Amino acid sequence: MTATTVDTDFIHVFEPGSDPARRPLLLLHGTGGDERDLLSLGRTVAPGASLLSPRGKVLEGAAPRFFRRLAEGVFDEADLRQRTDELADFVLLARERYGLPAPIALGFSNGANIAAALLLQRPEILAGAALLRAMVPFAEPPRADLTGKPVLILSGALDPIVPKANAEALARQLGESGAAVEHRALPAGHGLGQADIGLLGDWLARN
Ligand code: MLT
C-alpha cells in the first residue's frame, strides 16, 4: 500500500524572474536529483523566467523521485495518481504564494514522467511542457483536453530506459488529447546534451 499524505507543500527553490513576458518554468528533476539540479538549465534555456523547482518526496533508497516505481520503467500507478494530485496542488499553492501564471513544466526522466502525468490527469495546471526522456506514465491514460497546449518531447534514439515505441506512444497520446506536440528523437542516450539545450531554448522562445 502506498502512504497517503495531505501535505501539499514541497521542499523547493523559487527564483523570481526578471522578464514578465516569460512563462514561469516548473523544473522537475530526475531520479536521485533535487531542487537544485535543473536551475542552471532553466536559466540557460529561459533567461528571465521565474523558476519553481520542487524536490520529489518519494525516496528510492536515498534517491528522491516524484512517484514510486516497482521496477525500472514499471510504475506504481496508484502512487503516481496520488503524487500527481499532490504536485498539482503544490503548483496552485506556489502560484498563489508567488503570484505566478500557470507554468510550463520542464522535466527530465522521472520529472518528465510526472509532468506527462500532470498533463493527462490535471490538464489545467500546466500551460505546456517540455518532456526530456519521458515515457508513457499511465497504462490507461485519463481523458484530458489538452487543446492547443504546446508540448515538446525530446527522446534519445539510443536511450536504454525509454524504448523508441514508448516515446512515440506518449507523443501520440498527448497529440490525440489535442496538444500541439513536437517530438524530436535525438541521436542520444538517456542523458542530456547540447542538442537538447538548443532545441529547448528555441521551443521556449516560441512558447
Ligand atoms: C521513472 O522511473 O520515472 C523512469 O524509469 C525514469 C527514471 O527515473 O529512471
PDB file of N, CA, C and O in Angstrom, residues 113-166:
ATOM      1  N   ASN A 113       8.252  12.308 -16.563  1.00  0.00           N
ATOM      2  CA  ASN A 113       7.132  11.359 -16.478  1.00  0.00           C
ATOM      3  C   ASN A 113       6.004  11.915 -15.616  1.00  0.00           C
ATOM      4  O   ASN A 113       4.828  11.768 -15.962  1.00  0.00           O
ATOM      5  N   ILE A 114       6.350  12.590 -14.514  1.00  0.00           N
ATOM      6  CA  ILE A 114       5.249  13.160 -13.717  1.00  0.00           C
ATOM      7  C   ILE A 114       4.691  14.404 -14.412  1.00  0.00           C
ATOM      8  O   ILE A 114       3.495  14.695 -14.288  1.00  0.00           O
ATOM      9  N   ALA A 115       5.502  15.093 -15.203  1.00  0.00           N
ATOM     10  CA  ALA A 115       4.957  16.222 -15.980  1.00  0.00           C
ATOM     11  C   ALA A 115       3.926  15.702 -16.994  1.00  0.00           C
ATOM     12  O   ALA A 115       2.859  16.300 -17.182  1.00  0.00           O
ATOM     13  N   ALA A 116       4.230  14.559 -17.632  1.00  0.00           N
ATOM     14  CA  ALA A 116       3.261  13.963 -18.572  1.00  0.00           C
ATOM     15  C   ALA A 116       1.996  13.541 -17.823  1.00  0.00           C
ATOM     16  O   ALA A 116       0.869  13.716 -18.317  1.00  0.00           O
ATOM     17  N   ALA A 117       2.167  13.013 -16.605  1.00  0.00           N
ATOM     18  CA  ALA A 117       1.005  12.625 -15.790  1.00  0.00           C
ATOM     19  C   ALA A 117       0.172  13.854 -15.412  1.00  0.00           C
ATOM     20  O   ALA A 117      -1.060  13.805 -15.424  1.00  0.00           O
ATOM     21  N   LEU A 118       0.852  14.960 -15.097  1.00  0.00           N
ATOM     22  CA  LEU A 118       0.132  16.210 -14.793  1.00  0.00           C
ATOM     23  C   LEU A 118      -0.716  16.634 -15.985  1.00  0.00           C
ATOM     24  O   LEU A 118      -1.876  17.027 -15.836  1.00  0.00           O
ATOM     25  N   LEU A 119      -0.117  16.577 -17.177  1.00  0.00           N
ATOM     26  CA  LEU A 119      -0.869  16.976 -18.381  1.00  0.00           C
ATOM     27  C   LEU A 119      -2.129  16.132 -18.526  1.00  0.00           C
ATOM     28  O   LEU A 119      -3.203  16.640 -18.838  1.00  0.00           O
ATOM     29  N   LEU A 120      -1.998  14.832 -18.296  1.00  0.00           N
ATOM     30  CA  LEU A 120      -3.125  13.918 -18.561  1.00  0.00           C
ATOM     31  C   LEU A 120      -4.151  13.914 -17.423  1.00  0.00           C
ATOM     32  O   LEU A 120      -5.344  13.753 -17.668  1.00  0.00           O
ATOM     33  N   GLN A 121      -3.688  14.075 -16.199  1.00  0.00           N
ATOM     34  CA  GLN A 121      -4.607  13.954 -15.046  1.00  0.00           C
ATOM     35  C   GLN A 121      -5.119  15.311 -14.556  1.00  0.00           C
ATOM     36  O   GLN A 121      -6.245  15.405 -14.074  1.00  0.00           O
ATOM     37  N   ARG A 122      -4.276  16.344 -14.670  1.00  0.00           N
ATOM     38  CA  ARG A 122      -4.663  17.689 -14.176  1.00  0.00           C
ATOM     39  C   ARG A 122      -4.287  18.721 -15.249  1.00  0.00           C
ATOM     40  O   ARG A 122      -3.404  19.555 -15.051  1.00  0.00           O
ATOM     41  N   PRO A 123      -4.950  18.640 -16.411  1.00  0.00           N
ATOM     42  CA  PRO A 123      -4.511  19.454 -17.563  1.00  0.00           C
ATOM     43  C   PRO A 123      -4.561  20.956 -17.322  1.00  0.00           C
ATOM     44  O   PRO A 123      -3.883  21.717 -18.016  1.00  0.00           O
ATOM     45  N   GLU A 124      -5.330  21.397 -16.331  1.00  0.00           N
ATOM     46  CA  GLU A 124      -5.443  22.843 -16.090  1.00  0.00           C
ATOM     47  C   GLU A 124      -4.189  23.417 -15.418  1.00  0.00           C
ATOM     48  O   GLU A 124      -4.008  24.636 -15.377  1.00  0.00           O
ATOM     49  N   ILE A 125      -3.321  22.554 -14.905  1.00  0.00           N
ATOM     50  CA  ILE A 125      -2.190  23.019 -14.096  1.00  0.00           C
ATOM     51  C   ILE A 125      -1.064  23.620 -14.936  1.00  0.00           C
ATOM     52  O   ILE A 125      -0.415  24.565 -14.533  1.00  0.00           O
ATOM     53  N   LEU A 126      -0.833  23.049 -16.125  1.00  0.00           N
ATOM     54  CA  LEU A 126       0.325  23.466 -16.917  1.00  0.00           C
ATOM     55  C   LEU A 126      -0.105  24.227 -18.171  1.00  0.00           C
ATOM     56  O   LEU A 126      -1.092  23.866 -18.821  1.00  0.00           O
ATOM     57  N   ALA A 127       0.703  25.251 -18.529  1.00  0.00           N
ATOM     58  CA  ALA A 127       0.479  25.960 -19.796  1.00  0.00           C
ATOM     59  C   ALA A 127       1.107  25.186 -20.939  1.00  0.00           C
ATOM     60  O   ALA A 127       0.826  25.447 -22.109  1.00  0.00           O
ATOM     61  N   GLY A 128       1.977  24.246 -20.618  1.00  0.00           N
ATOM     62  CA  GLY A 128       2.667  23.444 -21.626  1.00  0.00           C
ATOM     63  C   GLY A 128       3.736  22.631 -20.923  1.00  0.00           C
ATOM     64  O   GLY A 128       3.879  22.719 -19.696  1.00  0.00           O
ATOM     65  N   ALA A 129       4.475  21.844 -21.691  1.00  0.00           N
ATOM     66  CA  ALA A 129       5.509  21.025 -21.059  1.00  0.00           C
ATOM     67  C   ALA A 129       6.604  20.658 -22.047  1.00  0.00           C
ATOM     68  O   ALA A 129       6.322  20.366 -23.223  1.00  0.00           O
ATOM     69  N   ALA A 130       7.835  20.694 -21.545  1.00  0.00           N
ATOM     70  CA  ALA A 130       8.980  20.159 -22.283  1.00  0.00           C
ATOM     71  C   ALA A 130       9.395  18.886 -21.554  1.00  0.00           C
ATOM     72  O   ALA A 130       9.748  18.929 -20.367  1.00  0.00           O
ATOM     73  N   LEU A 131       9.295  17.772 -22.248  1.00  0.00           N
ATOM     74  CA  LEU A 131       9.494  16.454 -21.636  1.00  0.00           C
ATOM     75  C   LEU A 131      10.777  15.855 -22.187  1.00  0.00           C
ATOM     76  O   LEU A 131      10.858  15.492 -23.374  1.00  0.00           O
ATOM     77  N   LEU A 132      11.785  15.742 -21.318  1.00  0.00           N
ATOM     78  CA  LEU A 132      13.096  15.244 -21.739  1.00  0.00           C
ATOM     79  C   LEU A 132      13.236  13.793 -21.285  1.00  0.00           C
ATOM     80  O   LEU A 132      13.250  13.516 -20.090  1.00  0.00           O
ATOM     81  N   ARG A 133      13.344  12.879 -22.244  1.00  0.00           N
ATOM     82  CA  ARG A 133      13.488  11.427 -21.987  1.00  0.00           C
ATOM     83  C   ARG A 133      12.287  10.900 -21.179  1.00  0.00           C
ATOM     84  O   ARG A 133      12.446  10.165 -20.196  1.00  0.00           O
ATOM     85  N   ALA A 134      11.093  11.265 -21.629  1.00  0.00           N
ATOM     86  CA  ALA A 134       9.860  10.869 -20.932  1.00  0.00           C
ATOM     87  C   ALA A 134       9.327   9.555 -21.476  1.00  0.00           C
ATOM     88  O   ALA A 134       9.617   9.160 -22.607  1.00  0.00           O
ATOM     89  N   MET A 135       8.507   8.886 -20.661  1.00  0.00           N
ATOM     90  CA  MET A 135       7.770   7.725 -21.127  1.00  0.00           C
ATOM     91  C   MET A 135       6.294   7.839 -20.771  1.00  0.00           C
ATOM     92  O   MET A 135       5.887   8.734 -20.021  1.00  0.00           O
ATOM     93  N   VAL A 136       5.495   6.926 -21.335  1.00  0.00           N
ATOM     94  CA  VAL A 136       4.060   6.901 -21.062  1.00  0.00           C
ATOM     95  C   VAL A 136       3.857   6.689 -19.562  1.00  0.00           C
ATOM     96  O   VAL A 136       4.348   5.702 -19.013  1.00  0.00           O
ATOM     97  N   PRO A 137       3.144   7.591 -18.867  1.00  0.00           N
ATOM     98  CA  PRO A 137       3.013   7.407 -17.416  1.00  0.00           C
ATOM     99  C   PRO A 137       1.924   6.421 -17.002  1.00  0.00           C
ATOM    100  O   PRO A 137       2.083   5.717 -16.017  1.00  0.00           O
ATOM    101  N   PHE A 138       0.791   6.405 -17.730  1.00  0.00           N
ATOM    102  CA  PHE A 138      -0.352   5.583 -17.319  1.00  0.00           C
ATOM    103  C   PHE A 138      -0.644   4.510 -18.367  1.00  0.00           C
ATOM    104  O   PHE A 138      -0.697   4.812 -19.566  1.00  0.00           O
ATOM    105  N   ALA A 139      -0.907   3.282 -17.904  1.00  0.00           N
ATOM    106  CA  ALA A 139      -1.328   2.227 -18.834  1.00  0.00           C
ATOM    107  C   ALA A 139      -2.671   2.604 -19.463  1.00  0.00           C
ATOM    108  O   ALA A 139      -2.898   2.389 -20.654  1.00  0.00           O
ATOM    109  N   GLU A 140      -3.569   3.166 -18.630  1.00  0.00           N
ATOM    110  CA  GLU A 140      -4.877   3.630 -19.122  1.00  0.00           C
ATOM    111  C   GLU A 140      -4.921   5.132 -18.888  1.00  0.00           C
ATOM    112  O   GLU A 140      -5.305   5.566 -17.800  1.00  0.00           O
ATOM    113  N   PRO A 141      -4.532   5.932 -19.871  1.00  0.00           N
ATOM    114  CA  PRO A 141      -4.457   7.375 -19.600  1.00  0.00           C
ATOM    115  C   PRO A 141      -5.832   7.992 -19.384  1.00  0.00           C
ATOM    116  O   PRO A 141      -6.783   7.621 -20.072  1.00  0.00           O
ATOM    117  N   PRO A 142      -5.936   8.913 -18.404  1.00  0.00           N
ATOM    118  CA  PRO A 142      -7.210   9.623 -18.237  1.00  0.00           C
ATOM    119  C   PRO A 142      -7.495  10.441 -19.507  1.00  0.00           C
ATOM    120  O   PRO A 142      -6.575  10.813 -20.224  1.00  0.00           O
ATOM    121  N   ARG A 143      -8.763  10.685 -19.750  1.00  0.00           N
ATOM    122  CA  ARG A 143      -9.138  11.525 -20.897  1.00  0.00           C
ATOM    123  C   ARG A 143      -8.899  12.974 -20.544  1.00  0.00           C
ATOM    124  O   ARG A 143      -9.503  13.484 -19.604  1.00  0.00           O
ATOM    125  N   ALA A 144      -8.036  13.634 -21.291  1.00  0.00           N
ATOM    126  CA  ALA A 144      -7.735  15.035 -20.979  1.00  0.00           C
ATOM    127  C   ALA A 144      -8.008  15.878 -22.214  1.00  0.00           C
ATOM    128  O   ALA A 144      -7.878  15.392 -23.334  1.00  0.00           O
ATOM    129  N   ASP A 145      -8.393  17.131 -21.985  1.00  0.00           N
ATOM    130  CA  ASP A 145      -8.500  18.058 -23.108  1.00  0.00           C
ATOM    131  C   ASP A 145      -7.282  18.972 -23.064  1.00  0.00           C
ATOM    132  O   ASP A 145      -7.190  19.859 -22.212  1.00  0.00           O
ATOM    133  N   LEU A 146      -6.350  18.722 -23.961  1.00  0.00           N
ATOM    134  CA  LEU A 146      -5.097  19.499 -23.991  1.00  0.00           C
ATOM    135  C   LEU A 146      -5.067  20.413 -25.218  1.00  0.00           C
ATOM    136  O   LEU A 146      -3.985  20.780 -25.701  1.00  0.00           O
ATOM    137  N   THR A 147      -6.244  20.784 -25.695  1.00  0.00           N
ATOM    138  CA  THR A 147      -6.326  21.530 -26.952  1.00  0.00           C
ATOM    139  C   THR A 147      -5.378  22.726 -26.968  1.00  0.00           C
ATOM    140  O   THR A 147      -5.464  23.604 -26.109  1.00  0.00           O
ATOM    141  N   GLY A 148      -4.477  22.680 -27.936  1.00  0.00           N
ATOM    142  CA  GLY A 148      -3.584  23.819 -28.170  1.00  0.00           C
ATOM    143  C   GLY A 148      -2.411  23.929 -27.210  1.00  0.00           C
ATOM    144  O   GLY A 148      -1.567  24.808 -27.375  1.00  0.00           O
ATOM    145  N   LYS A 149      -2.314  23.050 -26.203  1.00  0.00           N
ATOM    146  CA  LYS A 149      -1.185  23.191 -25.261  1.00  0.00           C
ATOM    147  C   LYS A 149       0.101  22.739 -25.952  1.00  0.00           C
ATOM    148  O   LYS A 149       0.163  21.636 -26.495  1.00  0.00           O
ATOM    149  N   PRO A 150       1.151  23.574 -25.888  1.00  0.00           N
ATOM    150  CA  PRO A 150       2.410  23.182 -26.514  1.00  0.00           C
ATOM    151  C   PRO A 150       3.158  22.133 -25.689  1.00  0.00           C
ATOM    152  O   PRO A 150       3.298  22.279 -24.468  1.00  0.00           O
ATOM    153  N   VAL A 151       3.609  21.091 -26.358  1.00  0.00           N
ATOM    154  CA  VAL A 151       4.397  20.041 -25.690  1.00  0.00           C
ATOM    155  C   VAL A 151       5.590  19.708 -26.578  1.00  0.00           C
ATOM    156  O   VAL A 151       5.428  19.439 -27.773  1.00  0.00           O
ATOM    157  N   LEU A 152       6.769  19.749 -25.981  1.00  0.00           N
ATOM    158  CA  LEU A 152       7.984  19.333 -26.677  1.00  0.00           C
ATOM    159  C   LEU A 152       8.453  18.033 -26.051  1.00  0.00           C
ATOM    160  O   LEU A 152       8.608  17.952 -24.826  1.00  0.00           O
ATOM    161  N   ILE A 153       8.661  17.019 -26.883  1.00  0.00           N
ATOM    162  CA  ILE A 153       9.228  15.752 -26.381  1.00  0.00           C
ATOM    163  C   ILE A 153      10.591  15.574 -27.040  1.00  0.00           C
ATOM    164  O   ILE A 153      10.686  15.545 -28.279  1.00  0.00           O
ATOM    165  N   LEU A 154      11.633  15.485 -26.228  1.00  0.00           N
ATOM    166  CA  LEU A 154      12.970  15.198 -26.749  1.00  0.00           C
ATOM    167  C   LEU A 154      13.366  13.818 -26.232  1.00  0.00           C
ATOM    168  O   LEU A 154      13.573  13.634 -25.028  1.00  0.00           O
ATOM    169  N   SER A 155      13.388  12.853 -27.145  1.00  0.00           N
ATOM    170  CA  SER A 155      13.755  11.498 -26.731  1.00  0.00           C
ATOM    171  C   SER A 155      15.124  11.158 -27.313  1.00  0.00           C
ATOM    172  O   SER A 155      15.615  11.830 -28.211  1.00  0.00           O
ATOM    173  N   GLY A 156      15.728  10.104 -26.767  1.00  0.00           N
ATOM    174  CA  GLY A 156      17.033   9.656 -27.241  1.00  0.00           C
ATOM    175  C   GLY A 156      16.851   8.364 -28.036  1.00  0.00           C
ATOM    176  O   GLY A 156      16.343   7.385 -27.492  1.00  0.00           O
ATOM    177  N   ALA A 157      17.294   8.373 -29.287  1.00  0.00           N
ATOM    178  CA  ALA A 157      17.122   7.174 -30.125  1.00  0.00           C
ATOM    179  C   ALA A 157      17.883   5.983 -29.530  1.00  0.00           C
ATOM    180  O   ALA A 157      17.569   4.833 -29.831  1.00  0.00           O
ATOM    181  N   LEU A 158      18.900   6.259 -28.696  1.00  0.00           N
ATOM    182  CA  LEU A 158      19.720   5.182 -28.116  1.00  0.00           C
ATOM    183  C   LEU A 158      19.449   5.038 -26.619  1.00  0.00           C
ATOM    184  O   LEU A 158      20.265   4.458 -25.889  1.00  0.00           O
ATOM    185  N   ASP A 159      18.314   5.560 -26.167  1.00  0.00           N
ATOM    186  CA  ASP A 159      18.018   5.559 -24.723  1.00  0.00           C
ATOM    187  C   ASP A 159      17.731   4.132 -24.243  1.00  0.00           C
ATOM    188  O   ASP A 159      16.782   3.501 -24.725  1.00  0.00           O
ATOM    189  N   PRO A 160      18.521   3.597 -23.291  1.00  0.00           N
ATOM    190  CA  PRO A 160      18.278   2.229 -22.820  1.00  0.00           C
ATOM    191  C   PRO A 160      17.074   2.136 -21.877  1.00  0.00           C
ATOM    192  O   PRO A 160      16.599   1.042 -21.590  1.00  0.00           O
ATOM    193  N   ILE A 161      16.571   3.286 -21.400  1.00  0.00           N
ATOM    194  CA  ILE A 161      15.461   3.269 -20.425  1.00  0.00           C
ATOM    195  C   ILE A 161      14.113   3.486 -21.115  1.00  0.00           C
ATOM    196  O   ILE A 161      13.103   2.882 -20.735  1.00  0.00           O
ATOM    197  N   VAL A 162      14.106   4.339 -22.131  1.00  0.00           N
ATOM    198  CA  VAL A 162      12.839   4.651 -22.817  1.00  0.00           C
ATOM    199  C   VAL A 162      12.881   4.103 -24.239  1.00  0.00           C
ATOM    200  O   VAL A 162      13.530   4.681 -25.118  1.00  0.00           O
ATOM    201  N   PRO A 163      12.176   2.972 -24.497  1.00  0.00           N
ATOM    202  CA  PRO A 163      12.163   2.440 -25.869  1.00  0.00           C
ATOM    203  C   PRO A 163      11.525   3.451 -26.826  1.00  0.00           C
ATOM    204  O   PRO A 163      10.626   4.208 -26.444  1.00  0.00           O
ATOM    205  N   LYS A 164      12.008   3.409 -28.070  1.00  0.00           N
ATOM    206  CA  LYS A 164      11.526   4.343 -29.104  1.00  0.00           C
ATOM    207  C   LYS A 164      10.004   4.326 -29.200  1.00  0.00           C
ATOM    208  O   LYS A 164       9.352   5.365 -29.256  1.00  0.00           O
ATOM    209  N   ALA A 165       9.436   3.114 -29.184  1.00  0.00           N
ATOM    210  CA  ALA A 165       7.979   2.984 -29.356  1.00  0.00           C
ATOM    211  C   ALA A 165       7.228   3.630 -28.192  1.00  0.00           C
ATOM    212  O   ALA A 165       6.111   4.130 -28.354  1.00  0.00           O
ATOM    213  N   ASN A 166       7.844   3.615 -27.012  1.00  0.00           N
ATOM    214  CA  ASN A 166       7.191   4.210 -25.842  1.00  0.00           C
ATOM    215  C   ASN A 166       7.136   5.734 -25.976  1.00  0.00           C
ATOM    216  O   ASN A 166       6.093   6.356 -25.718  1.00  0.00           O
TER     217      ASN A 166
END
